Amino acid sequence: MVLCAGKGTRMKSAQAKVLHPLLGRPMAAFPVARAREAGAQRVTCVVGHQAQAVEQALTAVFGAGTLSFALQKEQRGTGDAVNAARAALEGFSGAVLILYGDVPLLTAETVKRLVAAFPAGKGVLSLVSCKPADPTGYGRVVRQGGKVQRIVEHKDATEAEQAIGEINAGLYVADAKFLWGALAKLSPRNAQGELYLTDIVAQAAELGEVAVVDAPAQEVEGVNDRAELAARGAVLRARINERWMREGVTMVDPGSTLIEEGVSLGNDCVLDPQVSLRAGTVLGAGVRVGQGSVLSGSTVGDGTEVKPYSVLEDAVVGPRCVLGPFARLRPGTELSEGVHLGNFVETKKARIGKGSKANHLAYLGDAIIGAGTNVGAGTITCNYDGVHKHTTTLGDGVFIGSDTQLVAPVTVGDGAFVAAGSTVTKDVPANALAISRVPQVNKEGWTSRKK
Ligand code: UD1
Ligand code: CA
């Protein structure tokens, strides 16, 4: 169960806290992913504030039907939130893992250790604690003779209790039957007037020993405001970058490299400073990505070089292509092997064959281009007539001279040659020369006469 219903007042945001993105995913996706990795058979997310948006965002990450959602109508505290999931867990007996949606740095290892510590038969609850440098704001673990007695929230703690360094990390495994009974006994008589989930700890301590697993302080740091959001983001980023470096990716400046979750990188990729690889990006082996480039949802074949400041969005790029600097590949771009797209070349829904080149200043939209074709500088596919989009088709081995406009729908046959400066409005047969510009006239001595 992942609690995602809170508003997150301290974010001072129109958007629910758990929706704020970290590395391209809503914050709540992190604990959900960790629960699944640790072997949770089903995951129920408790939603409330902006319930629909939270449900949509998590479904977009994990796929329809993989998670269930329970609605907490009013946010009356973490205990009330868990209770809201009761119907969703109807008929379930056994261990319930409870996580908070605002703790993104948690690792699956810690979750697994917590599950393993669940004292089946001996007790009804296990939890995670740690000793951060500054325990302010967290619930404190109160022990007596070494044994956990209860948890007291910071706002309810006495001065002596506030001096306790051991804090409640906010994840638990509880026996389902105990859990529902304990929740029924919660009361909102506390500083925040809420039903605290943490009050079940005292009840569990009366029934048996509460097992405690310790965790590195960094893992359990939550997100309560934007400064914490950025700090947790930096840790996640460093973790992902380190993992890829150990997998054989060179990063010239890992501190400025942003790789989201859901990216896959081959060996010997080289990432220059300030590269962003967003979700869905797949790079083959030996791909070099130049400084300042941003790739999302794109697949890039082995040995391709993306020169600096290029932007690729939902594009498929073959092996050994050369792109940029300043190339812009928009959705639906599909490049075969060895294609070159140079500076200030924009493509959209363009399928370009093996070894074809457009090296300077072009717009190729709704285009099908064969192999070995050369598109000259300044070529534009005029694909839009103000109402509809039309296709430009260029065959194999075509030469398009500089500053050509191809007014779609139009087809240029294999081996045809379009003279520079032409406006092509009619199909060009294979191997023909098309020329549509005004013939040049030289007027001898014209400038001296003018003076
Ligand atoms: C909670 C714990 C505290 C612990 C800390 C660790 C309680 C009472 N306190 O405090 O002991 O040290 O986490 O980070 O549990 N939520 C709901 N519905 C609600 C209220 C909250 O779904 O009615 C969700 C929030 O969306 C959030 C999570 O529960 O994801 C935790 O709530 P939050 O208010 O942040 O609890 P803390 O004050 O941080
Ligand atoms: Ca919190």
Tab-separated table of C-alpha atoms and ligand atoms in Angstrom:
chain	number	residue	atom	x	y	z
A	1	MET	CA	0.000	0.000	0.000
A	2	VAL	CA	1.408	3.376	-0.956
A	3	LEU	CA	-0.092	6.482	0.635
A	4	CYS	CA	-0.481	9.222	-1.949
A	5	ALA	CA	-3.531	11.177	-0.823
A	6	GLY	CA	-1.952	14.129	0.954
A	7	LYS	CA	-1.930	17.637	-0.460
A	8	GLY	CA	1.626	18.508	0.443
A	9	THR	CA	0.899	21.989	1.755
A	10	ARG	CA	4.574	22.813	2.176
A	11	MET	CA	5.163	22.447	-1.578
A	12	LYS	CA	3.038	25.602	-2.057
A	13	SER	CA	1.851	24.182	-5.342
A	14	ALA	CA	-1.304	23.813	-7.405
A	15	GLN	CA	-0.102	20.287	-8.095
A	16	ALA	CA	-0.356	17.461	-5.554
A	17	LYS	CA	3.000	16.764	-3.919
A	18	VAL	CA	3.284	13.147	-5.054
A	19	LEU	CA	2.890	14.280	-8.680
A	20	HIS	CA	5.941	16.520	-8.665
A	21	PRO	CA	8.385	14.822	-10.996
A	22	LEU	CA	11.788	13.439	-10.171
A	23	LEU	CA	13.815	12.277	-13.161
A	24	GLY	CA	10.732	12.440	-15.328
A	25	ARG	CA	8.456	10.373	-13.112
A	26	PRO	CA	5.946	11.408	-10.484
A	27	MET	CA	7.527	11.143	-7.039
A	28	ALA	CA	5.052	8.458	-5.937
A	29	ALA	CA	6.215	6.168	-8.751
A	30	PHE	CA	9.447	5.557	-6.840
A	31	PRO	CA	8.023	3.835	-3.740
A	32	VAL	CA	5.543	1.982	-5.953
A	33	ALA	CA	8.413	0.644	-8.088
A	34	ARG	CA	10.400	-0.368	-4.997
A	35	ALA	CA	7.414	-2.247	-3.527
A	36	ARG	CA	7.015	-4.167	-6.777
A	37	GLU	CA	10.746	-4.943	-6.950
A	38	ALA	CA	10.613	-6.218	-3.377
A	39	GLY	CA	7.932	-8.698	-4.408
A	40	ALA	CA	4.630	-7.063	-3.485
A	41	GLN	CA	1.923	-9.165	-5.112
A	42	ARG	CA	-0.448	-6.304	-5.541
A	43	VAL	CA	-0.054	-2.604	-4.959
A	44	THR	CA	-2.870	-0.356	-3.836
A	45	CYS	CA	-2.295	3.387	-3.953
A	46	VAL	CA	-4.368	5.501	-1.632
A	47	VAL	CA	-5.310	8.659	-3.491
A	48	GLY	CA	-7.275	11.703	-2.354
A	49	HIS	CA	-6.004	15.151	-3.188
A	50	GLN	CA	-6.170	15.362	-7.026
A	51	ALA	CA	-7.064	11.668	-6.972
A	52	GLN	CA	-7.781	11.403	-10.668
A	53	ALA	CA	-4.544	13.076	-11.732
A	54	VAL	CA	-2.482	10.901	-9.381
A	55	GLU	CA	-4.209	7.763	-10.638
A	56	GLN	CA	-3.617	8.792	-14.252
A	57	ALA	CA	0.033	9.633	-13.700
A	58	LEU	CA	0.806	6.343	-11.941
A	59	THR	CA	-1.162	4.337	-14.502
A	60	ALA	CA	0.868	6.028	-17.248
A	61	VAL	CA	4.072	4.800	-15.607
A	62	PHE	CA	3.061	1.257	-14.643
A	63	GLY	CA	0.372	0.427	-17.202
A	64	ALA	CA	-3.365	0.037	-16.917
A	65	GLY	CA	-4.553	-2.638	-14.510
A	66	THR	CA	-1.237	-3.141	-12.711
A	67	LEU	CA	-2.139	-1.027	-9.663
A	68	SER	CA	-5.353	-0.629	-7.738
A	69	PHE	CA	-6.499	2.651	-6.266
A	70	ALA	CA	-8.416	3.435	-3.092
A	71	LEU	CA	-9.963	6.814	-2.437
A	72	GLN	CA	-9.433	8.673	0.830
A	73	LYS	CA	-12.137	11.298	0.597
A	74	GLU	CA	-10.838	13.624	3.265
A	75	GLN	CA	-7.212	13.736	4.301
A	76	ARG	CA	-7.567	12.963	7.986
A	77	GLY	CA	-4.097	11.533	8.518
A	78	THR	CA	-1.948	8.546	7.575
A	79	GLY	CA	-3.998	6.133	9.735
A	80	ASP	CA	-7.184	7.175	7.988
A	81	ALA	CA	-5.423	6.788	4.623
A	82	VAL	CA	-4.542	3.157	5.327
A	83	ASN	CA	-8.099	2.521	6.472
A	84	ALA	CA	-9.350	3.858	3.142
A	85	ALA	CA	-7.647	0.916	1.428
A	86	ARG	CA	-9.429	-1.635	3.565
A	87	ALA	CA	-12.074	-2.492	0.963
A	88	ALA	CA	-9.383	-2.904	-1.704
A	89	LEU	CA	-7.696	-5.514	0.505
A	90	GLU	CA	-10.930	-7.314	1.429
A	91	GLY	CA	-10.279	-10.990	1.975
A	92	PHE	CA	-6.500	-10.553	2.156
A	93	SER	CA	-4.732	-11.979	5.174
A	94	GLY	CA	-1.028	-11.880	5.802
A	95	ALA	CA	1.594	-9.173	5.658
A	96	VAL	CA	0.742	-5.702	4.367
A	97	LEU	CA	3.647	-3.491	3.353
A	98	ILE	CA	2.883	0.188	3.838
A	99	LEU	CA	4.939	2.937	2.212
A	100	TYR	CA	4.572	6.705	1.939
A	101	GLY	CA	4.398	8.274	-1.484
A	102	ASP	CA	6.823	11.068	-0.629
A	103	VAL	CA	9.918	8.976	0.139
A	104	PRO	CA	11.567	8.465	-3.257
A	105	LEU	CA	15.109	7.452	-2.275
A	106	LEU	CA	14.131	4.220	-0.631
A	107	THR	CA	15.871	1.154	-2.115
A	108	ALA	CA	14.319	-2.237	-2.802
A	109	GLU	CA	17.010	-3.771	-0.556
A	110	THR	CA	15.701	-1.915	2.482
A	111	VAL	CA	12.137	-2.899	1.649
A	112	LYS	CA	13.219	-6.524	1.305
A	113	ARG	CA	15.049	-6.397	4.645
A	114	LEU	CA	11.919	-4.994	6.272
A	115	VAL	CA	9.754	-7.765	4.803
A	116	ALA	CA	12.275	-10.386	5.946
A	117	ALA	CA	12.185	-8.963	9.481
A	118	PHE	CA	8.412	-9.311	9.757
A	119	PRO	CA	8.042	-11.395	12.866
A	120	ALA	CA	5.490	-13.890	11.582
A	121	GLY	CA	4.057	-15.714	14.573
A	122	LYS	CA	5.974	-13.605	17.103
A	123	GLY	CA	4.638	-10.141	16.544
A	124	VAL	CA	2.367	-8.161	14.293
A	125	LEU	CA	4.478	-5.270	13.055
A	126	SER	CA	7.905	-4.369	11.762
A	127	LEU	CA	9.166	-0.930	10.867
A	128	VAL	CA	12.241	0.940	9.669
A	129	SER	CA	14.107	3.484	11.725
A	130	CYS	CA	17.266	5.486	11.297
A	131	LYS	CA	19.361	8.210	12.867
A	132	PRO	CA	19.602	11.241	10.595
A	133	ALA	CA	21.897	14.167	11.345
A	134	ASP	CA	18.821	16.294	12.028
A	135	PRO	CA	15.716	14.464	13.282
A	136	THR	CA	13.555	17.600	13.325
A	137	GLY	CA	10.059	17.019	11.976
A	138	TYR	CA	10.127	13.231	12.006
A	139	GLY	CA	8.290	10.899	14.352
A	140	ARG	CA	10.599	9.622	17.113
A	141	VAL	CA	10.949	5.985	18.137
A	142	VAL	CA	10.395	5.729	21.904
A	143	ARG	CA	12.056	2.677	23.470
A	144	GLN	CA	12.040	1.274	26.957
A	145	GLY	CA	14.682	-1.244	27.991
A	146	GLY	CA	15.696	-1.344	24.348
A	147	LYS	CA	12.224	-2.397	23.173
A	148	VAL	CA	10.074	-0.193	20.956
A	149	GLN	CA	7.119	1.192	22.887
A	150	ARG	CA	5.553	3.719	20.544
A	151	ILE	CA	6.183	6.508	18.080
A	152	VAL	CA	5.619	10.122	18.963
A	153	GLU	CA	5.227	12.734	16.246
A	154	HIS	CA	7.573	15.724	16.427
A	155	LYS	CA	4.712	18.124	17.052
A	156	ASP	CA	3.433	16.035	19.971
A	157	ALA	CA	6.809	15.227	21.495
A	158	THR	CA	8.016	16.522	24.831
A	159	GLU	CA	11.409	18.188	24.934
A	160	ALA	CA	12.942	14.953	26.177
A	161	GLU	CA	11.326	12.995	23.349
A	162	GLN	CA	12.494	15.543	20.800
A	163	ALA	CA	16.036	14.800	21.943
A	164	ILE	CA	15.663	11.197	20.681
A	165	GLY	CA	17.816	10.705	17.585
A	166	GLU	CA	16.088	7.565	16.251
A	167	ILE	CA	13.290	8.423	13.840
A	168	ASN	CA	10.450	6.565	12.170
A	169	ALA	CA	11.285	6.185	8.482
A	170	GLY	CA	7.635	5.678	7.579
A	171	LEU	CA	7.488	2.186	6.159
A	172	TYR	CA	5.978	-0.784	7.860
A	173	VAL	CA	4.923	-4.383	7.444
A	174	ALA	CA	1.798	-5.172	9.456
A	175	ASP	CA	-0.346	-8.240	9.896
A	176	ALA	CA	-3.604	-7.462	8.060
A	177	LYS	CA	-5.926	-8.604	10.830
A	178	PHE	CA	-4.042	-6.639	13.479
A	179	LEU	CA	-3.921	-3.618	11.191
A	180	TRP	CA	-7.677	-3.255	10.674
A	181	GLY	CA	-8.337	-3.722	14.394
A	182	ALA	CA	-5.670	-1.230	15.403
A	183	LEU	CA	-6.850	1.423	12.950
A	184	ALA	CA	-10.356	1.237	14.424
A	185	LYS	CA	-8.907	2.322	17.775
A	186	LEU	CA	-7.064	5.431	16.553
A	187	SER	CA	-8.092	8.821	17.865
A	188	PRO	CA	-7.345	12.306	16.538
A	189	ARG	CA	-6.469	13.692	19.959
A	190	ASN	CA	-3.057	15.052	18.984
A	191	ALA	CA	-1.384	18.270	17.885
A	192	GLN	CA	-2.518	17.903	14.262
A	193	GLY	CA	-6.027	16.534	14.957
A	194	GLU	CA	-5.259	13.605	12.645
A	195	LEU	CA	-5.510	9.841	12.787
A	196	TYR	CA	-1.850	8.879	12.952
A	197	LEU	CA	-0.841	5.546	11.480
A	198	THR	CA	2.113	5.697	13.839
A	199	ASP	CA	-0.229	5.154	16.797
A	200	ILE	CA	-0.607	1.498	15.787
A	201	VAL	CA	2.975	0.958	16.958
A	202	ALA	CA	2.021	1.232	20.651
A	203	GLN	CA	-0.787	-1.255	20.086
A	204	ALA	CA	1.579	-3.685	18.358
A	205	ALA	CA	4.111	-3.351	21.184
A	206	GLU	CA	1.475	-4.590	23.613
A	207	LEU	CA	0.896	-7.721	21.534
A	208	GLY	CA	4.517	-8.702	20.961
A	209	GLU	CA	7.849	-7.405	19.872
A	210	VAL	CA	7.982	-4.747	17.172
A	211	ALA	CA	10.817	-5.650	14.841
A	212	VAL	CA	12.994	-2.749	13.728
A	213	VAL	CA	15.218	-2.611	10.665
A	214	ASP	CA	17.693	0.225	10.363
A	215	ALA	CA	18.291	2.084	7.124
A	216	PRO	CA	20.823	4.600	5.849
A	217	ALA	CA	19.506	8.048	6.752
A	218	GLN	CA	19.683	9.262	3.157
A	219	GLU	CA	17.253	6.619	1.921
A	220	VAL	CA	14.372	7.646	4.105
A	221	GLU	CA	14.605	11.384	3.592
A	222	GLY	CA	11.216	12.488	2.381
A	223	VAL	CA	10.127	15.388	0.229
A	224	ASN	CA	8.138	18.062	1.981
A	225	ASP	CA	9.140	21.205	0.077
A	226	ARG	CA	10.827	22.188	-3.189
A	227	ALA	CA	14.310	22.447	-1.706
A	228	GLU	CA	14.008	18.839	-0.567
A	229	LEU	CA	12.617	17.882	-3.972
A	230	ALA	CA	15.765	19.219	-5.650
A	231	ALA	CA	18.044	17.607	-3.081
A	232	ARG	CA	16.412	14.173	-3.494
A	233	GLY	CA	16.511	14.630	-7.267
A	234	ALA	CA	20.254	15.223	-7.138
A	235	VAL	CA	20.779	12.009	-5.168
A	236	LEU	CA	18.642	9.980	-7.587
A	237	ARG	CA	20.503	11.464	-10.526
A	238	ALA	CA	23.903	10.655	-9.045
A	239	ARG	CA	22.781	7.084	-8.306
A	240	ILE	CA	21.582	6.492	-11.865
A	241	ASN	CA	24.692	8.066	-13.374
A	242	GLU	CA	26.974	5.971	-11.213
A	243	ARG	CA	25.126	2.821	-12.234
A	244	TRP	CA	25.562	3.631	-15.943
A	245	MET	CA	29.222	4.502	-15.535
A	246	ARG	CA	29.759	1.117	-13.899
A	247	GLU	CA	27.897	-0.419	-16.848
A	248	GLY	CA	30.441	1.014	-19.277
A	249	VAL	CA	29.205	4.505	-20.151
A	250	THR	CA	31.653	7.418	-20.126
A	251	MET	CA	30.369	10.682	-18.702
A	252	VAL	CA	32.631	13.645	-19.154
A	253	ASP	CA	30.823	15.577	-16.413
A	254	PRO	CA	28.395	13.327	-14.513
A	255	GLY	CA	27.323	16.217	-12.304
A	256	SER	CA	25.654	17.901	-15.270
A	257	THR	CA	24.308	14.761	-16.941
A	258	LEU	CA	20.643	13.935	-16.490
A	259	ILE	CA	19.480	10.394	-17.180
A	260	GLU	CA	15.931	9.531	-16.286
A	261	GLU	CA	14.608	6.130	-15.264
A	262	GLY	CA	13.533	4.038	-18.220
A	263	VAL	CA	16.657	4.683	-20.305
A	264	SER	CA	18.955	2.017	-21.730
A	265	LEU	CA	22.569	2.612	-22.769
A	266	GLY	CA	25.040	0.396	-24.594
A	267	ASN	CA	28.700	-0.040	-23.763
A	268	ASP	CA	31.124	2.706	-24.699
A	269	CYS	CA	28.539	5.415	-25.029
A	270	VAL	CA	30.132	8.787	-24.349
A	271	LEU	CA	28.034	11.569	-22.889
A	272	ASP	CA	29.452	15.062	-22.987
A	273	PRO	CA	28.487	17.674	-20.364
A	274	GLN	CA	24.868	18.836	-20.003
A	275	VAL	CA	23.326	15.950	-21.873
A	276	SER	CA	19.763	14.958	-20.940
A	277	LEU	CA	18.499	11.481	-21.753
A	278	ARG	CA	14.815	11.338	-20.926
A	279	ALA	CA	12.551	8.359	-20.424
A	280	GLY	CA	12.305	5.922	-23.296
A	281	THR	CA	15.710	6.702	-24.765
A	282	VAL	CA	17.708	3.702	-25.962
A	283	LEU	CA	21.301	4.163	-27.141
A	284	GLY	CA	23.231	1.360	-28.806
A	285	ALA	CA	26.923	0.701	-28.254
A	286	GLY	CA	29.442	3.474	-28.821
A	287	VAL	CA	26.937	6.280	-29.299
A	288	ARG	CA	28.431	9.696	-28.632
A	289	VAL	CA	26.112	12.456	-27.468
A	290	GLY	CA	27.492	15.963	-27.667
A	291	GLN	CA	27.148	18.722	-25.136
A	292	GLY	CA	23.707	20.129	-24.449
A	293	SER	CA	21.768	17.546	-26.439
A	294	VAL	CA	18.359	16.396	-25.225
A	295	LEU	CA	16.988	12.995	-26.247
A	296	SER	CA	13.596	11.636	-25.302
A	297	GLY	CA	11.763	8.496	-26.375
A	298	SER	CA	14.350	7.951	-29.075
A	299	THR	CA	16.309	4.920	-30.191
A	300	VAL	CA	19.819	5.482	-31.551
A	301	GLY	CA	21.856	2.778	-33.291
A	302	ASP	CA	25.439	1.703	-32.627
A	303	GLY	CA	28.192	4.168	-33.345
A	304	THR	CA	25.986	7.118	-34.155
A	305	GLU	CA	27.267	10.541	-33.240
A	306	VAL	CA	24.879	13.195	-32.000
A	307	LYS	CA	26.803	16.447	-32.102
A	308	PRO	CA	26.177	19.240	-29.578
A	309	TYR	CA	22.828	20.911	-28.976
A	310	SER	CA	20.706	18.480	-30.903
A	311	VAL	CA	17.161	17.603	-29.818
A	312	LEU	CA	15.663	14.197	-30.575
A	313	GLU	CA	12.073	13.403	-29.708
A	314	ASP	CA	10.459	10.015	-30.407
A	315	ALA	CA	12.887	9.401	-33.254
A	316	VAL	CA	14.445	6.175	-34.488
A	317	VAL	CA	18.017	6.605	-35.659
A	318	GLY	CA	20.001	3.861	-37.334
A	319	PRO	CA	23.637	2.957	-36.716
A	320	ARG	CA	26.571	5.152	-37.728
A	321	CYS	CA	24.526	8.262	-38.414
A	322	VAL	CA	25.895	11.750	-37.822
A	323	LEU	CA	23.467	14.325	-36.452
A	324	GLY	CA	23.891	17.990	-35.665
A	325	PRO	CA	25.232	20.153	-34.262
A	326	PHE	CA	21.822	21.769	-33.762
A	327	ALA	CA	19.762	19.054	-35.421
A	328	ARG	CA	16.121	18.769	-34.460
A	329	LEU	CA	14.477	15.382	-34.939
A	330	ARG	CA	10.790	15.395	-34.157
A	331	PRO	CA	8.397	12.467	-33.692
A	332	GLY	CA	8.129	10.032	-36.536
A	333	THR	CA	11.676	10.545	-37.780
A	334	GLU	CA	13.175	7.228	-38.910
A	335	LEU	CA	16.735	7.201	-40.181
A	336	SER	CA	18.465	4.212	-41.756
A	337	GLU	CA	22.149	3.494	-41.407
A	338	GLY	CA	24.698	6.229	-42.059
A	339	VAL	CA	22.305	9.131	-42.530
A	340	HIS	CA	23.783	12.602	-41.996
A	341	LEU	CA	21.590	15.456	-40.783
A	342	GLY	CA	23.592	18.581	-40.148
A	343	ASN	CA	23.105	21.907	-38.474
A	344	PHE	CA	19.668	23.474	-38.367
A	345	VAL	CA	18.007	20.545	-40.040
A	346	GLU	CA	14.528	19.766	-38.760
A	347	THR	CA	12.736	16.523	-39.500
A	348	LYS	CA	9.219	15.352	-38.656
A	349	LYS	CA	7.578	12.126	-39.807
A	350	ALA	CA	10.480	11.623	-42.155
A	351	ARG	CA	11.766	8.231	-43.263
A	352	ILE	CA	15.251	8.605	-44.691
A	353	GLY	CA	17.159	5.814	-46.427
A	354	LYS	CA	20.697	4.548	-46.036
A	355	GLY	CA	23.503	7.042	-46.466
A	356	SER	CA	21.291	9.979	-47.418
A	357	LYS	CA	22.374	13.432	-46.366
A	358	ALA	CA	20.832	16.780	-45.507
A	359	ASN	CA	23.705	18.671	-44.033
A	360	HIS	CA	22.513	22.251	-43.724
A	361	LEU	CA	19.394	24.285	-42.931
A	362	ALA	CA	16.518	22.123	-44.091
A	363	TYR	CA	12.970	21.200	-43.115
A	364	LEU	CA	11.975	17.672	-44.032
A	365	GLY	CA	8.427	16.958	-42.851
A	366	ASP	CA	6.075	14.182	-43.984
A	367	ALA	CA	8.854	12.951	-46.224
A	368	ILE	CA	9.918	9.583	-47.570
A	369	ILE	CA	13.478	9.728	-48.833
A	370	GLY	CA	15.383	6.879	-50.458
A	371	ALA	CA	19.010	5.812	-50.094
A	372	GLY	CA	22.032	7.789	-51.216
A	373	THR	CA	20.054	10.966	-51.757
A	374	ASN	CA	21.542	14.386	-51.160
A	375	VAL	CA	19.340	17.204	-49.946
A	376	GLY	CA	20.977	20.592	-50.461
A	377	ALA	CA	21.192	23.462	-48.027
A	378	GLY	CA	17.984	25.363	-47.412
A	379	THR	CA	15.645	22.729	-48.839
A	380	ILE	CA	12.091	22.893	-47.549
A	381	THR	CA	9.310	20.367	-47.888
A	382	CYS	CA	6.198	22.511	-48.122
A	383	ASN	CA	4.064	19.870	-46.461
A	384	TYR	CA	1.171	21.976	-45.218
A	385	ASP	CA	-1.384	23.728	-47.392
A	386	GLY	CA	-3.057	25.410	-44.446
A	387	VAL	CA	-5.574	22.599	-44.031
A	388	HIS	CA	-3.878	19.273	-44.739
A	389	LYS	CA	-0.425	17.726	-44.542
A	390	HIS	CA	0.997	16.159	-47.708
A	391	THR	CA	3.861	13.802	-48.398
A	392	THR	CA	7.071	14.475	-50.316
A	393	THR	CA	8.690	11.381	-51.784
A	394	LEU	CA	12.288	11.378	-53.020
A	395	GLY	CA	13.728	8.249	-54.624
A	396	ASP	CA	17.226	6.758	-54.348
A	397	GLY	CA	20.245	8.710	-55.511
A	398	VAL	CA	18.334	11.939	-55.921
A	399	PHE	CA	20.123	15.287	-55.879
A	400	ILE	CA	18.152	18.224	-54.536
A	401	GLY	CA	19.960	21.488	-55.199
A	402	SER	CA	20.201	24.152	-52.527
A	403	ASP	CA	17.244	26.350	-51.702
A	404	THR	CA	14.654	24.076	-53.250
A	405	GLN	CA	11.032	24.088	-52.197
A	406	LEU	CA	9.252	20.786	-52.658
A	407	VAL	CA	5.548	21.597	-52.733
A	408	ALA	CA	3.806	18.456	-51.499
A	409	PRO	CA	2.276	16.180	-52.547
A	410	VAL	CA	5.168	15.657	-54.915
A	411	THR	CA	7.484	12.834	-55.965
A	412	VAL	CA	11.021	13.012	-57.338
A	413	GLY	CA	12.084	9.782	-59.056
A	414	ASP	CA	15.309	7.800	-58.587
A	415	GLY	CA	18.434	9.496	-59.848
A	416	ALA	CA	16.659	12.754	-60.655
A	417	PHE	CA	18.370	16.122	-60.267
A	418	VAL	CA	16.620	19.259	-59.086
A	419	ALA	CA	18.477	22.444	-59.886
A	420	ALA	CA	19.255	24.833	-57.049
A	421	GLY	CA	16.622	27.442	-56.318
A	422	SER	CA	13.762	25.481	-57.839
A	423	THR	CA	10.190	25.377	-56.689
A	424	VAL	CA	9.037	21.861	-57.454
A	425	THR	CA	5.273	21.627	-57.868
A	426	LYS	CA	5.092	18.706	-60.326
A	427	ASP	CA	6.451	15.174	-60.044
A	428	VAL	CA	9.953	14.719	-61.475
A	429	PRO	CA	10.543	11.493	-63.458
A	430	ALA	CA	13.508	9.273	-62.637
A	431	ASN	CA	16.841	10.503	-63.974
A	432	ALA	CA	15.350	13.831	-65.173
A	433	LEU	CA	16.585	17.338	-64.489
A	434	ALA	CA	13.980	19.632	-63.004
A	435	ILE	CA	14.618	23.349	-63.040
A	436	SER	CA	11.997	25.952	-62.305
A	437	ARG	CA	13.885	29.102	-61.509
A	438	VAL	CA	13.883	32.219	-63.719
A	439	PRO	CA	16.764	32.128	-66.247
A	440	GLN	CA	19.593	34.491	-65.376
A	441	VAL	CA	20.145	37.631	-67.461
A	442	ASN	CA	23.447	39.557	-67.308
A	443	LYS	CA	23.239	43.234	-68.323
A	444	GLU	CA	26.749	44.310	-69.302
A	445	GLY	CA	27.957	47.604	-67.836
A	446	TRP	CA	24.756	48.104	-65.875
A	447	THR	CA	26.338	49.461	-62.666
A	448	SER	CA	28.507	52.094	-64.385
A	449	ARG	CA	25.483	53.345	-66.361
A	450	LYS	CA	23.495	53.587	-63.123
A	451	LYS	CA	26.194	55.703	-61.438
B	1	UD1	C1	5.156	10.739	8.645
B	1	UD1	C2	5.078	9.957	9.966
B	1	UD1	C3	6.365	10.228	10.764
B	1	UD1	C4	7.573	9.841	9.941
B	1	UD1	C5	7.563	10.540	8.579
B	1	UD1	C6	8.631	9.950	7.705
B	1	UD1	C7	2.712	9.796	10.575
B	1	UD1	C8	1.654	10.299	11.466
B	1	UD1	N1	3.931	10.348	10.730
B	1	UD1	O1	5.124	12.117	8.955
B	1	UD1	O2	6.355	9.472	11.964
B	1	UD1	O3	8.755	10.159	10.653
B	1	UD1	O4	6.298	10.362	7.903
B	1	UD1	O5	8.710	10.604	6.464
B	1	UD1	O6	2.455	8.912	9.778
B	1	UD1	N2	-1.060	10.946	3.446
B	1	UD1	C9	-2.267	10.469	2.978
B	1	UD1	N3	-3.402	10.854	3.621
B	1	UD1	C10	-3.407	11.662	4.708
B	1	UD1	C11	-2.165	12.144	5.177
B	1	UD1	C12	-1.004	11.754	4.524
B	1	UD1	O7	-2.321	9.729	2.009
B	1	UD1	O8	-4.505	11.948	5.223
B	1	UD1	C13	0.170	10.532	2.737
B	1	UD1	C14	0.914	11.712	2.131
B	1	UD1	O9	0.515	11.896	0.778
B	1	UD1	C15	2.368	11.293	2.230
B	1	UD1	C16	2.406	10.317	3.395
B	1	UD1	O10	1.059	9.950	3.648
B	1	UD1	O11	2.796	10.622	1.071
B	1	UD1	C17	3.038	10.900	4.644
B	1	UD1	O12	2.294	12.038	5.071
B	1	UD1	P1	3.003	13.326	5.682
B	1	UD1	O13	1.936	14.282	6.045
B	1	UD1	O14	4.078	13.790	4.794
B	1	UD1	O15	3.628	12.712	7.038
B	1	UD1	P2	4.841	13.292	7.855
B	1	UD1	O16	4.413	14.488	8.608
B	1	UD1	O17	6.015	13.426	6.963
B	2	CA	CA	6.395	13.480	4.759
